[in-house]
Coordinates of C-alpha atoms in Angstrom, one line a residue:
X8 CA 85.8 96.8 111.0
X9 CA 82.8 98.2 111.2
X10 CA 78.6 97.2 112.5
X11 CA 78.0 94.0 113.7
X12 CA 75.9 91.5 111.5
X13 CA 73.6 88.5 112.2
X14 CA 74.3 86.9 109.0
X15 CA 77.3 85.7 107.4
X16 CA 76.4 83.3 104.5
X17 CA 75.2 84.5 101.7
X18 CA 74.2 82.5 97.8
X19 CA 74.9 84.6 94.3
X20 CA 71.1 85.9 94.5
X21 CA 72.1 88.7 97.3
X22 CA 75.0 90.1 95.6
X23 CA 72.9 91.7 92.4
X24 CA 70.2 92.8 95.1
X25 CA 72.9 94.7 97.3
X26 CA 74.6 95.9 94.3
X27 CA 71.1 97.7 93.2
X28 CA 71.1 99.1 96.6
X29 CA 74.4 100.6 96.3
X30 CA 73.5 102.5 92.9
X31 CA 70.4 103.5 95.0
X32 CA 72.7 104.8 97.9
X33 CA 74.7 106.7 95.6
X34 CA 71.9 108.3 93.9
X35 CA 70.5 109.3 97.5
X36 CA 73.8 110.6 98.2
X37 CA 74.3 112.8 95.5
X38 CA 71.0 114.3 96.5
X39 CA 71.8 114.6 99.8
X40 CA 75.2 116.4 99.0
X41 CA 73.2 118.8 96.9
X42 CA 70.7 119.7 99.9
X43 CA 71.8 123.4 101.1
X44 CA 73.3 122.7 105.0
X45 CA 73.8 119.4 104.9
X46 CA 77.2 118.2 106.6
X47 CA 77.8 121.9 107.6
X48 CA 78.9 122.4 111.5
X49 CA 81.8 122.7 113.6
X50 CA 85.0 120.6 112.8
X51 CA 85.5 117.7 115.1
X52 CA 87.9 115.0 115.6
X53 CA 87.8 111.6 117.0
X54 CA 89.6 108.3 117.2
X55 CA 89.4 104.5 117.2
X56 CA 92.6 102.7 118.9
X57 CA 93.0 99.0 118.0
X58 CA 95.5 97.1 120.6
X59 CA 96.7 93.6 121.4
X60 CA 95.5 91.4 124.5
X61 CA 98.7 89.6 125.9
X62 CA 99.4 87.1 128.7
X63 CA 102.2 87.6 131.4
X64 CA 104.5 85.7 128.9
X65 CA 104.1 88.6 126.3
X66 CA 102.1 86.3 124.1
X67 CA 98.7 87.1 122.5
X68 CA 95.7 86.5 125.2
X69 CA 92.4 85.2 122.9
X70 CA 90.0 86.1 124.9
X71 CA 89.0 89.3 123.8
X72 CA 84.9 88.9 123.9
X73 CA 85.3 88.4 127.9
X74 CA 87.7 91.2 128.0
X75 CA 84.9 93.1 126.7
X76 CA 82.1 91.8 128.6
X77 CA 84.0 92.6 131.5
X78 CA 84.7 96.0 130.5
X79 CA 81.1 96.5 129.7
X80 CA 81.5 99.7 128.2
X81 CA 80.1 100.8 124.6
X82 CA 83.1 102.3 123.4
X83 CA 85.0 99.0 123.8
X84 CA 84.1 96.7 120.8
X85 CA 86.0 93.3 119.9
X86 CA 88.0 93.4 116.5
X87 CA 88.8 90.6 113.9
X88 CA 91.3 88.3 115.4
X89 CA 90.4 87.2 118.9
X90 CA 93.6 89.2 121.0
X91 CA 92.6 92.0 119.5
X92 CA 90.2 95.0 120.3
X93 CA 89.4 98.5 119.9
X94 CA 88.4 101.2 121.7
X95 CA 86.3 104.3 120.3
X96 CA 86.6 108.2 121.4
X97 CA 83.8 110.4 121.6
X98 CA 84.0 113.7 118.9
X99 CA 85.8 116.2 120.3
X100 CA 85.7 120.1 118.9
X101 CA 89.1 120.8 116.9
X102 CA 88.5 124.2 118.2
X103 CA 90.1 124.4 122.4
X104 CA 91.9 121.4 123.7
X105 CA 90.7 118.2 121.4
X106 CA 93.7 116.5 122.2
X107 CA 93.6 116.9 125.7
X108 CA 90.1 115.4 125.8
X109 CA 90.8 112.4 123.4
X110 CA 93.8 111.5 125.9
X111 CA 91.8 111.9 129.0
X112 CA 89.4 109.6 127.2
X113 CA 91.7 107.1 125.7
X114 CA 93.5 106.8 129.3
X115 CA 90.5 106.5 130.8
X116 CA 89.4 103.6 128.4
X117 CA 93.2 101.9 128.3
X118 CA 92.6 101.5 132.1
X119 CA 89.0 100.3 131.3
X120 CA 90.3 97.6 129.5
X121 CA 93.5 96.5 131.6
X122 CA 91.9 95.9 134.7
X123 CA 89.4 93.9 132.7
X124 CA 92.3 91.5 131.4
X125 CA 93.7 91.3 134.3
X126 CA 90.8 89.4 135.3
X127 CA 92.1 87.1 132.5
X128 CA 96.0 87.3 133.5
X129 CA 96.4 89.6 130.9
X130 CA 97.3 93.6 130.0
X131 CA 97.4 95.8 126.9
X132 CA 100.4 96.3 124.6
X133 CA 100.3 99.6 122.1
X134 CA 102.2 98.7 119.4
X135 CA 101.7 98.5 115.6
X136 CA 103.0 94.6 115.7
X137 CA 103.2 92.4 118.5
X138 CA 106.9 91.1 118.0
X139 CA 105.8 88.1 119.6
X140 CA 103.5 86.7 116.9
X141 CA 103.9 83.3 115.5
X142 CA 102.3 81.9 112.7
X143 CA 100.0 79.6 114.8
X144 CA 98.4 82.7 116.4
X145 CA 97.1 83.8 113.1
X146 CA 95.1 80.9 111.2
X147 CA 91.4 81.1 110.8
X148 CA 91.1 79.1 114.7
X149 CA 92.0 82.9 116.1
X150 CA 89.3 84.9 114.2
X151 CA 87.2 86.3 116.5
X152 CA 83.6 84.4 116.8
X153 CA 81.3 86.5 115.4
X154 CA 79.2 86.5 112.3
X155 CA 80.2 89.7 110.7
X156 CA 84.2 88.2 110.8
X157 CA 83.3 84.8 109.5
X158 CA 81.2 86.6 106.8
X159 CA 84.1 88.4 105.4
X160 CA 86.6 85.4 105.6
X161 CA 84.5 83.7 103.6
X162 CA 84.0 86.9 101.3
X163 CA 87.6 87.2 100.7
X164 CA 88.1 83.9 99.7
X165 CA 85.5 84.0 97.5
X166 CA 86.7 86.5 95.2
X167 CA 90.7 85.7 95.2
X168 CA 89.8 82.4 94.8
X169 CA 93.9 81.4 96.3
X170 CA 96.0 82.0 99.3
X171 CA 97.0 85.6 99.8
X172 CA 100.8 86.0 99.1
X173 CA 102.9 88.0 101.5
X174 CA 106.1 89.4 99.7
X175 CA 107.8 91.8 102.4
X176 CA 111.3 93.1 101.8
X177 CA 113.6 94.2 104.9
X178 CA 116.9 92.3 106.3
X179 CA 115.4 89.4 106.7
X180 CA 112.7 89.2 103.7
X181 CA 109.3 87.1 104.8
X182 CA 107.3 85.0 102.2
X183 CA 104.6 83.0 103.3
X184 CA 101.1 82.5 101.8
X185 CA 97.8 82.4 104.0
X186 CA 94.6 81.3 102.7
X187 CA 92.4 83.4 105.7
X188 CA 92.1 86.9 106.9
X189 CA 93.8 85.9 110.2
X190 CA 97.1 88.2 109.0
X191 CA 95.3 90.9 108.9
X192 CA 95.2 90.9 112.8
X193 CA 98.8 91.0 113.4
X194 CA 98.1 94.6 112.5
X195 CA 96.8 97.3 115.2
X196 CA 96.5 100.7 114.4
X197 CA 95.1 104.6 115.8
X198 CA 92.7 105.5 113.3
X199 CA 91.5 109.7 113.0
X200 CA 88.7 110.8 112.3
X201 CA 88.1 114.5 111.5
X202 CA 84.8 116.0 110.4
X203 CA 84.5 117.7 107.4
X204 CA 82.6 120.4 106.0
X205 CA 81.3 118.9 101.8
X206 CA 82.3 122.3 100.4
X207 CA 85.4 122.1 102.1
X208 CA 86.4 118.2 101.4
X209 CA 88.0 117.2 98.0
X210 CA 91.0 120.1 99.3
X211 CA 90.7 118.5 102.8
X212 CA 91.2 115.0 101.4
X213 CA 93.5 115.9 98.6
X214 CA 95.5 117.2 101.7
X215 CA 95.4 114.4 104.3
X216 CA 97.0 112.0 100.7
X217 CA 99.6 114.7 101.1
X218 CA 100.5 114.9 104.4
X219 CA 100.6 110.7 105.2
X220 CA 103.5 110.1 104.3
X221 CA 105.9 112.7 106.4
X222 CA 103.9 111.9 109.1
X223 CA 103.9 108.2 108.9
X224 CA 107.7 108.4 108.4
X225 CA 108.3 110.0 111.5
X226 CA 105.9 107.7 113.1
X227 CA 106.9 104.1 112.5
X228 CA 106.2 101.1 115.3
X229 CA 106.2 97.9 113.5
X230 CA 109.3 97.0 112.4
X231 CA 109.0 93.4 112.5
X232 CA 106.8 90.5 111.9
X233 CA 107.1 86.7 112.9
X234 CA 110.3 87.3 113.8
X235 CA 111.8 89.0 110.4
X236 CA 113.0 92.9 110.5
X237 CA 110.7 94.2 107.6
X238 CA 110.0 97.3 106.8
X239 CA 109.8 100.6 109.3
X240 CA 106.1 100.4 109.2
X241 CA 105.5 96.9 108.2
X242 CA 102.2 96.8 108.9
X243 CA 101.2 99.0 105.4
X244 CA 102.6 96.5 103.1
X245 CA 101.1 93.3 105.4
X246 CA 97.8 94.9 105.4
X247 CA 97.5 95.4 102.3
X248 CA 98.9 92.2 100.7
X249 CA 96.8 90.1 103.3
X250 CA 93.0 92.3 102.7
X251 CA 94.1 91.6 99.1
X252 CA 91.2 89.8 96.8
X253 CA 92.4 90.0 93.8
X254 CA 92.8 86.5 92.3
X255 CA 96.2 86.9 91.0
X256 CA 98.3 89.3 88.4
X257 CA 97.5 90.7 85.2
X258 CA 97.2 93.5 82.9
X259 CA 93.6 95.1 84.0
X260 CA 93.8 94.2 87.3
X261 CA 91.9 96.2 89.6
X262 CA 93.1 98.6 92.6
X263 CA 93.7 97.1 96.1
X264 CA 90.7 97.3 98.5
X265 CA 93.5 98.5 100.7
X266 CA 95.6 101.3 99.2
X267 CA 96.2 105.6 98.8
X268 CA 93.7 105.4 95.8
X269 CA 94.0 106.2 91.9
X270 CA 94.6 110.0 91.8
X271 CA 94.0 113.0 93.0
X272 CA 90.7 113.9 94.2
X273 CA 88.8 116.3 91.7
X274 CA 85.3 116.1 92.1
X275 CA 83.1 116.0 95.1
X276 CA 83.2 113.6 97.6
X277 CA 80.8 111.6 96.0
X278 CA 83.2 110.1 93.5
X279 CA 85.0 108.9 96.1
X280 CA 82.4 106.4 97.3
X281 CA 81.3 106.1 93.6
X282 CA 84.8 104.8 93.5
X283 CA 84.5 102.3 96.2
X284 CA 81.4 100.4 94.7
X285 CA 82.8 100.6 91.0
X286 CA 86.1 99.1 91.7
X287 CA 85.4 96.6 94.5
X288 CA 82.8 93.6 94.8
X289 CA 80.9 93.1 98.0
X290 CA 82.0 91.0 100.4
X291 CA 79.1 91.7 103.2
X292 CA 75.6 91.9 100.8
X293 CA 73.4 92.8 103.7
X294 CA 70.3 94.5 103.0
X295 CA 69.0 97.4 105.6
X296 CA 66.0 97.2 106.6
X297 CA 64.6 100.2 105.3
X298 CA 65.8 101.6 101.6
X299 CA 68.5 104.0 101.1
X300 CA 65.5 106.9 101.4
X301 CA 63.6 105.8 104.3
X302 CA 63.4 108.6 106.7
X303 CA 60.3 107.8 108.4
X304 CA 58.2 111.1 109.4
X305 CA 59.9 114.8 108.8
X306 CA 63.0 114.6 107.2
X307 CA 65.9 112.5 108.8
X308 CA 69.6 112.1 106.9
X309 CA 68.8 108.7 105.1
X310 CA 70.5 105.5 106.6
X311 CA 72.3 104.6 103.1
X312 CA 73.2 101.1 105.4
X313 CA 74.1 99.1 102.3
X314 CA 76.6 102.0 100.9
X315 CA 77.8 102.3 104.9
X316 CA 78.2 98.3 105.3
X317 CA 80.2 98.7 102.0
X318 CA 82.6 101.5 102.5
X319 CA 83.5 99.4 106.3
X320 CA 84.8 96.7 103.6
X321 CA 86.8 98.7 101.8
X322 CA 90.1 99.7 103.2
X323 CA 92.1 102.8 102.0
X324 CA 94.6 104.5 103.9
X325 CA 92.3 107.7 104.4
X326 CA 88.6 106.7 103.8
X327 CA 85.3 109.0 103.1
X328 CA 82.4 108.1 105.9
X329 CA 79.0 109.2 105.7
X330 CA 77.4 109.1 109.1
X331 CA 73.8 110.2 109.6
X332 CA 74.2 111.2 113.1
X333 CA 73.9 114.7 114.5
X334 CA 72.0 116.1 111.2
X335 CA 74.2 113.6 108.9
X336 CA 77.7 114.6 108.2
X337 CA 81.2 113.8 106.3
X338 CA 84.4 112.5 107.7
X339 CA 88.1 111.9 106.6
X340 CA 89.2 108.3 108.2
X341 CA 93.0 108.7 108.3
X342 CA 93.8 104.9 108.8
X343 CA 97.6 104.8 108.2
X344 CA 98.9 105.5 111.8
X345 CA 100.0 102.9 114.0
X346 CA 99.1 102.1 117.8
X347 CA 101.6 103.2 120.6
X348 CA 103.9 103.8 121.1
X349 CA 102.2 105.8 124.2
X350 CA 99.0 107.8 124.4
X351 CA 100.9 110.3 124.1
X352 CA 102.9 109.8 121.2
X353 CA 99.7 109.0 119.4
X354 CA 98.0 112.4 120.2
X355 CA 101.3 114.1 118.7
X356 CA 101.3 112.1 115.2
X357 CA 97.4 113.2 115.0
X358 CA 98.2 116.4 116.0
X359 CA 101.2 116.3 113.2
X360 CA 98.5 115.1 110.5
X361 CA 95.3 117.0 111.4
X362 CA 97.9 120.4 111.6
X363 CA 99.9 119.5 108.7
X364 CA 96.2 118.6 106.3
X365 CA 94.8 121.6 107.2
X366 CA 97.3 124.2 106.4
X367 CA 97.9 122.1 103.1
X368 CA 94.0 122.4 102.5
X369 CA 94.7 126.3 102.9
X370 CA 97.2 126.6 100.2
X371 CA 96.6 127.0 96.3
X372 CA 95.3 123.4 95.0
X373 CA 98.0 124.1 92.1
X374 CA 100.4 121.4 93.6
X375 CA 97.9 118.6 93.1
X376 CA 98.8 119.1 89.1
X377 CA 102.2 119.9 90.3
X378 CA 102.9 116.8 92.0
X379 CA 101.9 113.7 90.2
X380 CA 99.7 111.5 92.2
X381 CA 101.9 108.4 91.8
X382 CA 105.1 110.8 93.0
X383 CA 102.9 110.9 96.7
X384 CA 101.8 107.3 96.4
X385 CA 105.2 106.2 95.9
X386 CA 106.2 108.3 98.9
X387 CA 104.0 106.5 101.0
X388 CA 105.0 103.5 100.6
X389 CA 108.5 104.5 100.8
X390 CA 107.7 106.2 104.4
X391 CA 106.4 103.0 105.7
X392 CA 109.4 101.2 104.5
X393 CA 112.1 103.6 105.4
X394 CA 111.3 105.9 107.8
X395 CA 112.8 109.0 108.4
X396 CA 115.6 108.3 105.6
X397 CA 113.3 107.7 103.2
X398 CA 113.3 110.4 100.2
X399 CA 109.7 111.8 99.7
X400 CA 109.2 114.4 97.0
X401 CA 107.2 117.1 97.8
X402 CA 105.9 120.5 96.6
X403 CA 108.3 123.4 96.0
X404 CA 105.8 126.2 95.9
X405 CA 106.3 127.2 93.0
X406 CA 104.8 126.3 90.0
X407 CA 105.9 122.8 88.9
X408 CA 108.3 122.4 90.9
X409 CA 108.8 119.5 92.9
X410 CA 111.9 118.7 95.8
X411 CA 113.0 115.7 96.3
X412 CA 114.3 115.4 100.2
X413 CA 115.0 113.1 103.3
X414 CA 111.7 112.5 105.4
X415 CA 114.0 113.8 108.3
X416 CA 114.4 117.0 106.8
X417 CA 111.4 117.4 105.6
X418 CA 109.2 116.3 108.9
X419 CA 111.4 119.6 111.0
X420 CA 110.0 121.7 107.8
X421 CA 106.4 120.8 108.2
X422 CA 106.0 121.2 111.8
X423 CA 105.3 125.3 111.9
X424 CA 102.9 124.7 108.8
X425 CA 101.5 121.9 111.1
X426 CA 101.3 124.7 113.6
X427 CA 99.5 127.3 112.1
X428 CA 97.1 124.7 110.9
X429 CA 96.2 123.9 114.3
X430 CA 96.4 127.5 115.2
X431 CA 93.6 128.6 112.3
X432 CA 91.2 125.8 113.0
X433 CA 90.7 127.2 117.2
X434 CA 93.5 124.6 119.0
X435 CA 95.0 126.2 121.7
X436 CA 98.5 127.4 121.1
X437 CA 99.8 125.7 124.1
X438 CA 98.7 122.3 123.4
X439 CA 99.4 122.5 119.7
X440 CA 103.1 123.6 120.7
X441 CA 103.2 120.3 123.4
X442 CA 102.5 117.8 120.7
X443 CA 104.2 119.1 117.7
X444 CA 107.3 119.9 120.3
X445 CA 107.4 115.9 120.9
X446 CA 107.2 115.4 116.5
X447 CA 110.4 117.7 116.3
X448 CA 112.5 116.1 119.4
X449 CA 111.8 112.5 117.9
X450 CA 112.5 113.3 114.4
X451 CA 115.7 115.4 115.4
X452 CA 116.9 112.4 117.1
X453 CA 115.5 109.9 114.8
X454 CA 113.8 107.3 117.6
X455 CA 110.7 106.6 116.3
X456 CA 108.8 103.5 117.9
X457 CA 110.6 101.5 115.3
X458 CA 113.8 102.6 115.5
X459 CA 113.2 101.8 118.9
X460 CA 112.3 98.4 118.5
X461 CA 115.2 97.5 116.4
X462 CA 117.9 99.0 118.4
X463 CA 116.5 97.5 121.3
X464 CA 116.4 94.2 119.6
X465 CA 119.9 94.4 118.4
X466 CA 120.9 95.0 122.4
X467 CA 118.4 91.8 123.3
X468 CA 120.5 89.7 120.6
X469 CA 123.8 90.0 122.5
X470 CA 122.5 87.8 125.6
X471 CA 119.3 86.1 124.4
X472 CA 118.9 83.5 121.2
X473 CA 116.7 85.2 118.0
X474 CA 113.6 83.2 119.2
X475 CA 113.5 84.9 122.6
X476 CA 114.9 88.3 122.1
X477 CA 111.5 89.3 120.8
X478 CA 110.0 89.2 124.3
X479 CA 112.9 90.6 125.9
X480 CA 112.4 93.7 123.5
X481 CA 108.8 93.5 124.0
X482 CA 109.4 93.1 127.9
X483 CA 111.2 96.7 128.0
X484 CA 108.8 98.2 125.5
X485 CA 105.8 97.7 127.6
X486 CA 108.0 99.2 130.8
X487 CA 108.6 102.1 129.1
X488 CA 105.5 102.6 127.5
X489 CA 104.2 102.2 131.4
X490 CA 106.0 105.4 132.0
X491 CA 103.6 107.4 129.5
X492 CA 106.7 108.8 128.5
X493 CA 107.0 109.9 124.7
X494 CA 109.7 107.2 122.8
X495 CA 112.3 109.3 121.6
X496 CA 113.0 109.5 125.2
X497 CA 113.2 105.6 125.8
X498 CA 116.6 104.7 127.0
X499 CA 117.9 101.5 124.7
X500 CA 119.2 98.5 126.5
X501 CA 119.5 99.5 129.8
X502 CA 116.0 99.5 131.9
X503 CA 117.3 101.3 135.2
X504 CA 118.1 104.6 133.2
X505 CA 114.1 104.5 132.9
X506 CA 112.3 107.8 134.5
X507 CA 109.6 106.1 136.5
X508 CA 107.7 109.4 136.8
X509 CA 106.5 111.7 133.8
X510 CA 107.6 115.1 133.9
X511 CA 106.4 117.9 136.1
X512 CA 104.3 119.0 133.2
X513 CA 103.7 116.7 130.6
X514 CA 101.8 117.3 127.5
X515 CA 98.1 116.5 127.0
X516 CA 96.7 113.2 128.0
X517 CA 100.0 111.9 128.8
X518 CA 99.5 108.8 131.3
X519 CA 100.5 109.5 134.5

């Protein structure tokens, strides 16, 4: 959710101020984006993984800032909702074995922060939605204390001005209305980070809209909430209706803060945050304390804090980041993904993404007139609901043609594009092949987390009431997960056909 803040209320006199600033950040910007270099250097990736703190019941543990403290480590930072936190990667180079290092450090920081809650009685659960939420975990008293979370609670509210309406369809449909941000922490996710070269980024991005939805279709792990079974990937559609501040429907309403966007990329990267201030009020109007072009002695990339606090409000799937670390620099967010269900199935659906964006990035940019822009956003949405059976349309090759095919189907086609991808940008053939070997196996056999989780569920039913099935599930998900196993190799049902052990050689950064 971005830097931490020491204010957090705020009267109408700071908004105009901050929004001057912003016009002043995107004039800097555009400068800076003009400046011969800048943002040009070796493509890295990186990741941030959000997961739940849970007691030996299965239910959320609120005490994530002792969990931190504990851990005391830098890359372990609290998140909005108080059993919730996250833990940052370093950048590794695309080029050799990125994966491998982000595992090694993910493990390393998954252990970190479990032997700090055990402290507490608690442990770590990877998964998109913890199946044992209840409503009661999820009001404002569970927002984490700190000011930058009270600051946008309040900021939401401010502009929608009404509860937030949750409309989610599924076999057992959920409506429910929540007037705080607290829903939003039901939601954990493995957000990717891949640096990007400015010359290189509107086809980069316009690639990474692309390739979402086939790989979040063959990713799915939140197929329920508060005890409904919603959509493959519920979180999408609970994330976005509960960050929604809009006041209510009408004609000109404006675009979510969290959604795919309005088009098609065709200019620089610039309109993309020009975008973001445009379309969506502040909700954090903190001033830096320097102006956007403060640089101090010699030249430094400028801070542009006010445009950075901004663009941490705004929440599309795959966001545009300017960082002014190592010489300043550009990256692609890719914030769809969901946590779990193992390290290792986590490294695989980046892998899938990163590959797959990159060889897309390669090809002629004719399919982004080809392919209307609402035809992908609608494919999103549909992955997230459906899954692997869900009908995505995608570029024939040809010009304006378009396919229409199952998300099954179309996930096996993608994975030797994915590959030579990878392959192109330096990854090492062998630890490409181990990742995008565990994408084909699960969507040949179509166990994704969710599918998982619901067949799982269905076998918890038979001996255990609806209210307490949901641990039961979760109970077995967290013992499989324990094996560091990928899930398409989860038994369902039946715990002692479990392999304790990972395989003699198991793919990078899988937990031993």
């Amino acid at each position: 959710m971005g830097t931490a803040i020491s204010k957090e209320e705020f009267d109408e006199r700071d908004y105009p101020r901050f929004r001057e600033r912003l016009e002043e950040c995107l004039s800097e910007l555009g400068r800076l984006l003009e400046r011969p270099g800048f943002g040009i250097g070796p493509a890295t990736i990186g990741a941030e993984l959000e997961v739940f703190l849970i007691d030996g019941a299965g239910r959320p543990l609120p005490r994530n800032q002792a969990i931190r403290a504990a851990a005391a480590d830098p890359r372990v930072t609290v998140e909005l909702n108080r059993c919730n936190m996250e833990l940052n990667t370093s950048p590794a180079l695309l080029a050799g074995c990125p994966f491998t290092a982000l595992g090694d450090e993910l493990n390393l920081l998954v252990a970190r922060v479990a032997e700090a809650a055990g402290r507490y009685a608690g442990r770590l659960a990877l998964i998109g939605i913890l199946p044992t939420l209840s409503l009661a975990d999820l009001g404002p008293g569970m927002l984490t204390d700190a000011p930058r979370y009270r600051a946008l609670n309040s900021g939401v509210r401010r502009l929608r001005r009404g509860p937030a309406r949750i409309r989610i369809a599924g076999a057992d449909p959920l409506e429910l209305a929540s007037e705080d941000l607290g829903l939003e922490g039901a939601n954990t996710s493995f957000q990717v980070h891949l640096r990007v070269d400015p010359a290189d980024f509107t086809r980069t991005y316009n690639a990474v809209q692309l390739a979402t939805a086939p790989v979040l279709a063959v990713s799915g792990n939140s197929p329920t909430f508060l005890g409904h079974r919603l959509w493959q990937e519920t979180r999408i559609a609970l994330y976005k209706q509960s960050a929604d501040d809009r006041p209510g429907p009408g004609p000109r309403r404006r675009p979510a803060r969290a959604g795919l966007g309005t088009g098609w990329l065709r200019g620089g990267p610039l309109g993309l945050f020009t975008q973001s201030v445009r379309l969506h009020e502040p909700l954090l109007p903190v001033l830096g304390r320097l102006g956007p072009a403060a640089c101090g002695s010699g030249w430094q990339p400028p801070p542009l804090d006010e445009l950075r606090i901004h663009q941490g409000t705004v929440w599309p799937w795959n966001r545009a980041i300017y960082d002014p670390s190592a010489g300043g620099h550009l990256r692609i967010e890719m914030r769809a993904l969901p946590a779990g269900p193992t390290v290792i199935d986590m490294l695989a659906n980046a892998a899938f993404l990163i590959g797959l964006s990159l060889w897309l990035a390669g090809q002629d940019q004719q399919w982004t007139y080809a392919l209307p822009f609402e035809r992908a956003d609608d494919g999103f949405y549909r992955a997230a609901q459906h899954g692997l059976s869900a009908q995505l349309s995608w570029p024939a090759w040809h010009r304006d043609q378009i396919r229409t095919l199952p998300a099954a189907e179309l996930v096996s086609e993608l994975v030797p594009a994915a590959r030579l991808g990878l392959l192109e940008a330096g990854v090492a053939p062998a630890e490409a092949d181990s990742l995008l070997d565990v994408i084909s196996a699960r969507a040949a056999s179509g166990q994704t987390g969710a599918a998982w989780q619901r067949a799982t569920l269905a076998a918890a039913e038979r001996d255990h009431d609806r209210q307490h099935a949901p641990a039961v599930m979760l109970g077995r998900y967290l013992q499989c997960a324990d094996t560091g196993l990928p899930v398409h190799t989860w038994p369902v049902g039946n715990l002692d056909a479990i392999v304790r052990h990972p395989s003699p050689e198991p793919a990078p950064g899988a937990q031993a």
